[in-house]
């Protein structure tokens, strides 16, 4: 049994009835500041500027954004029409392109607007999305940890913890569970250039839990793998296509290629809300390009000479053939491919 009081204490997205409070991830770990969003446009801006980030967390934040929009446009009986919140829905949909959880959550909320059309039902739906995500993470933590042999070392990338989800985390949830169960003996995490989700966020979460871990430069991954200290690479996902191809933070693909070369195993951990069965393969996933300025600086300090140009894709796609295990709250899919994904979908349908 995992001690969640120790391993699940951080809440980055907090709904307080009339406002959404977001732990500002641009400022962590040096400052712990909650940003208050009182309307949907503020939520959309917070998603776009990475105040809140991580696929499940942006879906949850967007769902509460819809509640704020509905509250602003409801009639005296709390009823709201889809057309009345059109500009807010559009802004939320346009906030980031790659993580499908955002669109999944907005589709769910839009269905509630169309079928029930009242603020109370929307608020209940958003709270349910958040609760389901936390339950999924705790379930995936146990399923994923069970795949890891005692005494193993793991490497993770980006931040997939409480900050990126409703709580506990996806890949970081597996690491939390694996450490709690005594299976994982060594934890390494990358810095995750250029935005430093690893250096700033994953390190902070692990430190808060008292989990010993070591940060590596992104470019140290091959050397680490060749040293025999890690047996698994454990990562999250932003969108998983119907054939198992997986979009995740830029750099995941090179870790996957290296893992195969060095004989390590790759585990992708994500709730079913990250699976997009309407996207046939990874080729069809829209990869977000962000401001080159993010790459020309280290943190907020400019390091490249004036005039240097940069290309800044922030996700990449790992082909399913490089994935050994995909863990969702519906179960474990070994060697995910189109057949296995469709079989899993059919078997796990409620
Ligand atoms: O750009 P970010 O920080 O939103 O990217 C986050 C990731 O790529 C995570 O690995 C992914 O969203 C899974 S989080 C549980």
PDB file of N, CA, C and O in Angstrom, residues 253-301:
ATOM      1  N   UNK A 253      12.084  10.752 -28.309  1.00  0.00           N
ATOM      2  CA  UNK A 253      12.454   9.873 -29.422  1.00  0.00           C
ATOM      3  C   UNK A 253      13.915   9.452 -29.331  1.00  0.00           C
ATOM      4  O   UNK A 253      14.254   8.277 -29.527  1.00  0.00           O
ATOM      5  N   UNK A 254      14.790  10.390 -29.000  1.00  0.00           N
ATOM      6  CA  UNK A 254      16.199   9.968 -28.946  1.00  0.00           C
ATOM      7  C   UNK A 254      16.450   9.026 -27.762  1.00  0.00           C
ATOM      8  O   UNK A 254      17.247   8.088 -27.875  1.00  0.00           O
ATOM      9  N   UNK A 255      15.717   9.210 -26.669  1.00  0.00           N
ATOM     10  CA  UNK A 255      15.851   8.270 -25.542  1.00  0.00           C
ATOM     11  C   UNK A 255      15.351   6.884 -25.961  1.00  0.00           C
ATOM     12  O   UNK A 255      15.930   5.859 -25.576  1.00  0.00           O
ATOM     13  N   UNK A 256      14.269   6.853 -26.745  1.00  0.00           N
ATOM     14  CA  UNK A 256      13.700   5.568 -27.185  1.00  0.00           C
ATOM     15  C   UNK A 256      14.681   4.828 -28.095  1.00  0.00           C
ATOM     16  O   UNK A 256      14.876   3.608 -27.960  1.00  0.00           O
ATOM     17  N   UNK A 257      15.294   5.564 -29.006  1.00  0.00           N
ATOM     18  CA  UNK A 257      16.263   4.944 -29.920  1.00  0.00           C
ATOM     19  C   UNK A 257      17.456   4.412 -29.114  1.00  0.00           C
ATOM     20  O   UNK A 257      17.905   3.264 -29.305  1.00  0.00           O
ATOM     21  N   UNK A 258      17.916   5.224 -28.182  1.00  0.00           N
ATOM     22  CA  UNK A 258      19.062   4.803 -27.360  1.00  0.00           C
ATOM     23  C   UNK A 258      18.707   3.592 -26.496  1.00  0.00           C
ATOM     24  O   UNK A 258      19.512   2.678 -26.326  1.00  0.00           O
ATOM     25  N   UNK A 259      17.504   3.617 -25.939  1.00  0.00           N
ATOM     26  CA  UNK A 259      17.090   2.512 -25.066  1.00  0.00           C
ATOM     27  C   UNK A 259      17.132   1.199 -25.836  1.00  0.00           C
ATOM     28  O   UNK A 259      17.621   0.176 -25.352  1.00  0.00           O
ATOM     29  N   UNK A 260      16.631   1.230 -27.077  1.00  0.00           N
ATOM     30  CA  UNK A 260      16.646   0.011 -27.890  1.00  0.00           C
ATOM     31  C   UNK A 260      18.088  -0.425 -28.161  1.00  0.00           C
ATOM     32  O   UNK A 260      18.445  -1.587 -28.062  1.00  0.00           O
ATOM     33  N   UNK A 261      18.940   0.522 -28.464  1.00  0.00           N
ATOM     34  CA  UNK A 261      20.341   0.206 -28.783  1.00  0.00           C
ATOM     35  C   UNK A 261      21.039  -0.451 -27.582  1.00  0.00           C
ATOM     36  O   UNK A 261      21.792  -1.412 -27.725  1.00  0.00           O
ATOM     37  N   UNK A 262      20.760   0.106 -26.393  1.00  0.00           N
ATOM     38  CA  UNK A 262      21.459  -0.388 -25.203  1.00  0.00           C
ATOM     39  C   UNK A 262      20.710  -1.518 -24.488  1.00  0.00           C
ATOM     40  O   UNK A 262      21.136  -1.958 -23.420  1.00  0.00           O
ATOM     41  N   UNK A 263      19.582  -1.960 -25.052  1.00  0.00           N
ATOM     42  CA  UNK A 263      18.865  -3.096 -24.464  1.00  0.00           C
ATOM     43  C   UNK A 263      18.059  -2.743 -23.231  1.00  0.00           C
ATOM     44  O   UNK A 263      17.739  -3.610 -22.413  1.00  0.00           O
ATOM     45  N   UNK A 264      17.687  -1.458 -23.087  1.00  0.00           N
ATOM     46  CA  UNK A 264      16.801  -1.069 -21.982  1.00  0.00           C
ATOM     47  C   UNK A 264      15.362  -1.178 -22.471  1.00  0.00           C
ATOM     48  O   UNK A 264      15.102  -1.256 -23.676  1.00  0.00           O
ATOM     49  N   UNK A 265      14.407  -1.112 -21.545  1.00  0.00           N
ATOM     50  CA  UNK A 265      13.000  -1.171 -21.939  1.00  0.00           C
ATOM     51  C   UNK A 265      12.372   0.215 -21.798  1.00  0.00           C
ATOM     52  O   UNK A 265      12.769   1.004 -20.921  1.00  0.00           O
ATOM     53  N   UNK A 266      11.405   0.500 -22.673  1.00  0.00           N
ATOM     54  CA  UNK A 266      10.722   1.807 -22.667  1.00  0.00           C
ATOM     55  C   UNK A 266       9.264   1.629 -22.270  1.00  0.00           C
ATOM     56  O   UNK A 266       8.530   0.852 -22.888  1.00  0.00           O
ATOM     57  N   UNK A 267       8.860   2.353 -21.225  1.00  0.00           N
ATOM     58  CA  UNK A 267       7.470   2.315 -20.750  1.00  0.00           C
ATOM     59  C   UNK A 267       6.837   3.689 -20.961  1.00  0.00           C
ATOM     60  O   UNK A 267       7.396   4.696 -20.534  1.00  0.00           O
ATOM     61  N   UNK A 268       5.674   3.716 -21.632  1.00  0.00           N
ATOM     62  CA  UNK A 268       4.888   4.949 -21.770  1.00  0.00           C
ATOM     63  C   UNK A 268       3.708   4.834 -20.816  1.00  0.00           C
ATOM     64  O   UNK A 268       2.996   3.824 -20.816  1.00  0.00           O
ATOM     65  N   UNK A 269       3.506   5.864 -20.011  1.00  0.00           N
ATOM     66  CA  UNK A 269       2.439   5.834 -19.004  1.00  0.00           C
ATOM     67  C   UNK A 269       1.507   7.020 -19.252  1.00  0.00           C
ATOM     68  O   UNK A 269       1.957   8.183 -19.208  1.00  0.00           O
ATOM     69  N   UNK A 270       0.249   6.754 -19.519  1.00  0.00           N
ATOM     70  CA  UNK A 270      -0.688   7.850 -19.810  1.00  0.00           C
ATOM     71  C   UNK A 270      -2.116   7.386 -19.595  1.00  0.00           C
ATOM     72  O   UNK A 270      -2.448   6.234 -19.883  1.00  0.00           O
ATOM     73  N   UNK A 271      -2.978   8.292 -19.122  1.00  0.00           N
ATOM     74  CA  UNK A 271      -4.386   7.912 -18.982  1.00  0.00           C
ATOM     75  C   UNK A 271      -5.025   7.733 -20.353  1.00  0.00           C
ATOM     76  O   UNK A 271      -4.515   8.243 -21.358  1.00  0.00           O
ATOM     77  N   UNK A 272      -6.167   7.046 -20.392  1.00  0.00           N
ATOM     78  CA  UNK A 272      -6.816   6.791 -21.680  1.00  0.00           C
ATOM     79  C   UNK A 272      -7.220   8.100 -22.360  1.00  0.00           C
ATOM     80  O   UNK A 272      -7.352   8.167 -23.584  1.00  0.00           O
ATOM     81  N   UNK A 273      -7.363   9.180 -21.599  1.00  0.00           N
ATOM     82  CA  UNK A 273      -7.704  10.485 -22.198  1.00  0.00           C
ATOM     83  C   UNK A 273      -6.586  11.014 -23.098  1.00  0.00           C
ATOM     84  O   UNK A 273      -6.789  11.965 -23.851  1.00  0.00           O
ATOM     85  N   UNK A 274      -5.406  10.390 -23.051  1.00  0.00           N
ATOM     86  CA  UNK A 274      -4.291  10.785 -23.919  1.00  0.00           C
ATOM     87  C   UNK A 274      -4.298   9.965 -25.213  1.00  0.00           C
ATOM     88  O   UNK A 274      -3.546  10.254 -26.142  1.00  0.00           O
ATOM     89  N   UNK A 275      -5.112   8.921 -25.249  1.00  0.00           N
ATOM     90  CA  UNK A 275      -5.172   8.068 -26.445  1.00  0.00           C
ATOM     91  C   UNK A 275      -6.163   8.681 -27.427  1.00  0.00           C
ATOM     92  O   UNK A 275      -7.299   8.990 -27.067  1.00  0.00           O
ATOM     93  N   UNK A 276      -5.713   8.866 -28.650  1.00  0.00           N
ATOM     94  CA  UNK A 276      -6.534   9.493 -29.686  1.00  0.00           C
ATOM     95  C   UNK A 276      -6.744   8.485 -30.811  1.00  0.00           C
ATOM     96  O   UNK A 276      -5.964   8.427 -31.759  1.00  0.00           O
ATOM     97  N   UNK A 277      -7.814   7.689 -30.678  1.00  0.00           N
ATOM     98  CA  UNK A 277      -8.050   6.631 -31.663  1.00  0.00           C
ATOM     99  C   UNK A 277      -8.475   7.208 -33.022  1.00  0.00           C
ATOM    100  O   UNK A 277      -8.535   6.489 -34.003  1.00  0.00           O
ATOM    101  N   UNK A 278      -8.756   8.518 -33.066  1.00  0.00           N
ATOM    102  CA  UNK A 278      -9.110   9.131 -34.358  1.00  0.00           C
ATOM    103  C   UNK A 278      -7.874   9.511 -35.171  1.00  0.00           C
ATOM    104  O   UNK A 278      -7.970   9.854 -36.337  1.00  0.00           O
ATOM    105  N   UNK A 279      -6.713   9.488 -34.519  1.00  0.00           N
ATOM    106  CA  UNK A 279      -5.467   9.771 -35.234  1.00  0.00           C
ATOM    107  C   UNK A 279      -4.808   8.437 -35.557  1.00  0.00           C
ATOM    108  O   UNK A 279      -4.450   7.681 -34.644  1.00  0.00           O
ATOM    109  N   UNK A 280      -4.650   8.162 -36.845  1.00  0.00           N
ATOM    110  CA  UNK A 280      -4.218   6.820 -37.245  1.00  0.00           C
ATOM    111  C   UNK A 280      -2.787   6.521 -36.828  1.00  0.00           C
ATOM    112  O   UNK A 280      -2.488   5.447 -36.319  1.00  0.00           O
ATOM    113  N   UNK A 281      -1.896   7.470 -37.079  1.00  0.00           N
ATOM    114  CA  UNK A 281      -0.491   7.220 -36.729  1.00  0.00           C
ATOM    115  C   UNK A 281       0.166   8.540 -36.306  1.00  0.00           C
ATOM    116  O   UNK A 281      -0.428   9.621 -36.446  1.00  0.00           O
ATOM    117  N   UNK A 282       1.385   8.424 -35.832  1.00  0.00           N
ATOM    118  CA  UNK A 282       2.111   9.594 -35.340  1.00  0.00           C
ATOM    119  C   UNK A 282       2.329  10.658 -36.402  1.00  0.00           C
ATOM    120  O   UNK A 282       2.490  11.842 -36.068  1.00  0.00           O
ATOM    121  N   UNK A 283       2.319  10.253 -37.680  1.00  0.00           N
ATOM    122  CA  UNK A 283       2.540  11.239 -38.769  1.00  0.00           C
ATOM    123  C   UNK A 283       1.465  12.316 -38.739  1.00  0.00           C
ATOM    124  O   UNK A 283       1.684  13.423 -39.233  1.00  0.00           O
ATOM    125  N   UNK A 284       0.293  11.978 -38.203  1.00  0.00           N
ATOM    126  CA  UNK A 284      -0.834  12.932 -38.237  1.00  0.00           C
ATOM    127  C   UNK A 284      -0.890  13.818 -36.990  1.00  0.00           C
ATOM    128  O   UNK A 284      -1.831  14.592 -36.822  1.00  0.00           O
ATOM    129  N   UNK A 285       0.087  13.693 -36.103  1.00  0.00           N
ATOM    130  CA  UNK A 285       0.046  14.493 -34.865  1.00  0.00           C
ATOM    131  C   UNK A 285       0.692  15.854 -35.104  1.00  0.00           C
ATOM    132  O   UNK A 285       1.808  15.949 -35.619  1.00  0.00           O
ATOM    133  N   UNK A 286      -0.039  16.889 -34.714  1.00  0.00           N
ATOM    134  CA  UNK A 286       0.457  18.271 -34.861  1.00  0.00           C
ATOM    135  C   UNK A 286       1.506  18.527 -33.760  1.00  0.00           C
ATOM    136  O   UNK A 286       1.199  18.476 -32.577  1.00  0.00           O
ATOM    137  N   UNK A 287       2.728  18.797 -34.197  1.00  0.00           N
ATOM    138  CA  UNK A 287       3.815  19.058 -33.240  1.00  0.00           C
ATOM    139  C   UNK A 287       3.932  20.564 -33.019  1.00  0.00           C
ATOM    140  O   UNK A 287       4.139  21.330 -33.969  1.00  0.00           O
ATOM    141  N   UNK A 288       3.798  20.962 -31.763  1.00  0.00           N
ATOM    142  CA  UNK A 288       3.861  22.391 -31.433  1.00  0.00           C
ATOM    143  C   UNK A 288       5.266  22.953 -31.664  1.00  0.00           C
ATOM    144  O   UNK A 288       6.255  22.361 -31.233  1.00  0.00           O
ATOM    145  N   UNK A 289       5.306  24.095 -32.330  1.00  0.00           N
ATOM    146  CA  UNK A 289       6.562  24.849 -32.446  1.00  0.00           C
ATOM    147  C   UNK A 289       6.428  26.059 -31.539  1.00  0.00           C
ATOM    148  O   UNK A 289       5.446  26.789 -31.628  1.00  0.00           O
ATOM    149  N   UNK A 290       7.407  26.268 -30.663  1.00  0.00           N
ATOM    150  CA  UNK A 290       7.312  27.420 -29.768  1.00  0.00           C
ATOM    151  C   UNK A 290       8.349  28.479 -30.157  1.00  0.00           C
ATOM    152  O   UNK A 290       9.200  28.268 -31.015  1.00  0.00           O
ATOM    153  N   UNK A 291       8.252  29.584 -29.474  1.00  0.00           N
ATOM    154  CA  UNK A 291       9.116  30.738 -29.738  1.00  0.00           C
ATOM    155  C   UNK A 291      10.598  30.328 -29.671  1.00  0.00           C
ATOM    156  O   UNK A 291      11.040  29.790 -28.654  1.00  0.00           O
ATOM    157  N   UNK A 292      11.374  30.584 -30.724  1.00  0.00           N
ATOM    158  CA  UNK A 292      12.800  30.256 -30.691  1.00  0.00           C
ATOM    159  C   UNK A 292      13.532  30.892 -29.512  1.00  0.00           C
ATOM    160  O   UNK A 292      14.557  30.373 -29.060  1.00  0.00           O
ATOM    161  N   UNK A 293      12.992  31.974 -28.997  1.00  0.00           N
ATOM    162  CA  UNK A 293      13.632  32.636 -27.839  1.00  0.00           C
ATOM    163  C   UNK A 293      13.830  31.664 -26.676  1.00  0.00           C
ATOM    164  O   UNK A 293      14.793  31.761 -25.922  1.00  0.00           O
ATOM    165  N   UNK A 294      12.898  30.677 -26.528  1.00  0.00           N
ATOM    166  CA  UNK A 294      13.026  29.711 -25.417  1.00  0.00           C
ATOM    167  C   UNK A 294      14.345  28.952 -25.506  1.00  0.00           C
ATOM    168  O   UNK A 294      14.884  28.491 -24.496  1.00  0.00           O
ATOM    169  N   UNK A 295      14.827  28.802 -26.751  1.00  0.00           N
ATOM    170  CA  UNK A 295      16.037  28.016 -26.984  1.00  0.00           C
ATOM    171  C   UNK A 295      17.302  28.861 -26.926  1.00  0.00           C
ATOM    172  O   UNK A 295      18.401  28.352 -26.709  1.00  0.00           O
ATOM    173  N   UNK A 296      17.121  30.143 -27.116  1.00  0.00           N
ATOM    174  CA  UNK A 296      18.279  31.038 -27.186  1.00  0.00           C
ATOM    175  C   UNK A 296      18.698  31.519 -25.801  1.00  0.00           C
ATOM    176  O   UNK A 296      19.666  32.248 -25.645  1.00  0.00           O
ATOM    177  N   UNK A 297      17.909  31.094 -24.815  1.00  0.00           N
ATOM    178  CA  UNK A 297      18.252  31.483 -23.451  1.00  0.00           C
ATOM    179  C   UNK A 297      18.330  30.247 -22.565  1.00  0.00           C
ATOM    180  O   UNK A 297      17.818  29.176 -22.918  1.00  0.00           O
ATOM    181  N   UNK A 298      18.984  30.366 -21.427  1.00  0.00           N
ATOM    182  CA  UNK A 298      19.001  29.296 -20.434  1.00  0.00           C
ATOM    183  C   UNK A 298      18.239  29.855 -19.247  1.00  0.00           C
ATOM    184  O   UNK A 298      18.679  30.823 -18.622  1.00  0.00           O
ATOM    185  N   UNK A 299      17.063  29.265 -18.955  1.00  0.00           N
ATOM    186  CA  UNK A 299      16.179  29.916 -18.000  1.00  0.00           C
ATOM    187  C   UNK A 299      15.786  31.246 -18.612  1.00  0.00           C
ATOM    188  O   UNK A 299      15.350  31.306 -19.749  1.00  0.00           O
ATOM    189  N   UNK A 300      15.994  32.327 -17.870  1.00  0.00           N
ATOM    190  CA  UNK A 300      15.640  33.627 -18.443  1.00  0.00           C
ATOM    191  C   UNK A 300      16.875  34.403 -18.905  1.00  0.00           C
ATOM    192  O   UNK A 300      16.783  35.575 -19.242  1.00  0.00           O
ATOM    193  N   UNK A 301      18.032  33.710 -18.924  1.00  0.00           N
ATOM    194  CA  UNK A 301      19.268  34.414 -19.290  1.00  0.00           C
ATOM    195  C   UNK A 301      19.610  34.114 -20.746  1.00  0.00           C
ATOM    196  O   UNK A 301      19.769  32.951 -21.142  1.00  0.00           O
TER     197      UNK A 301
END
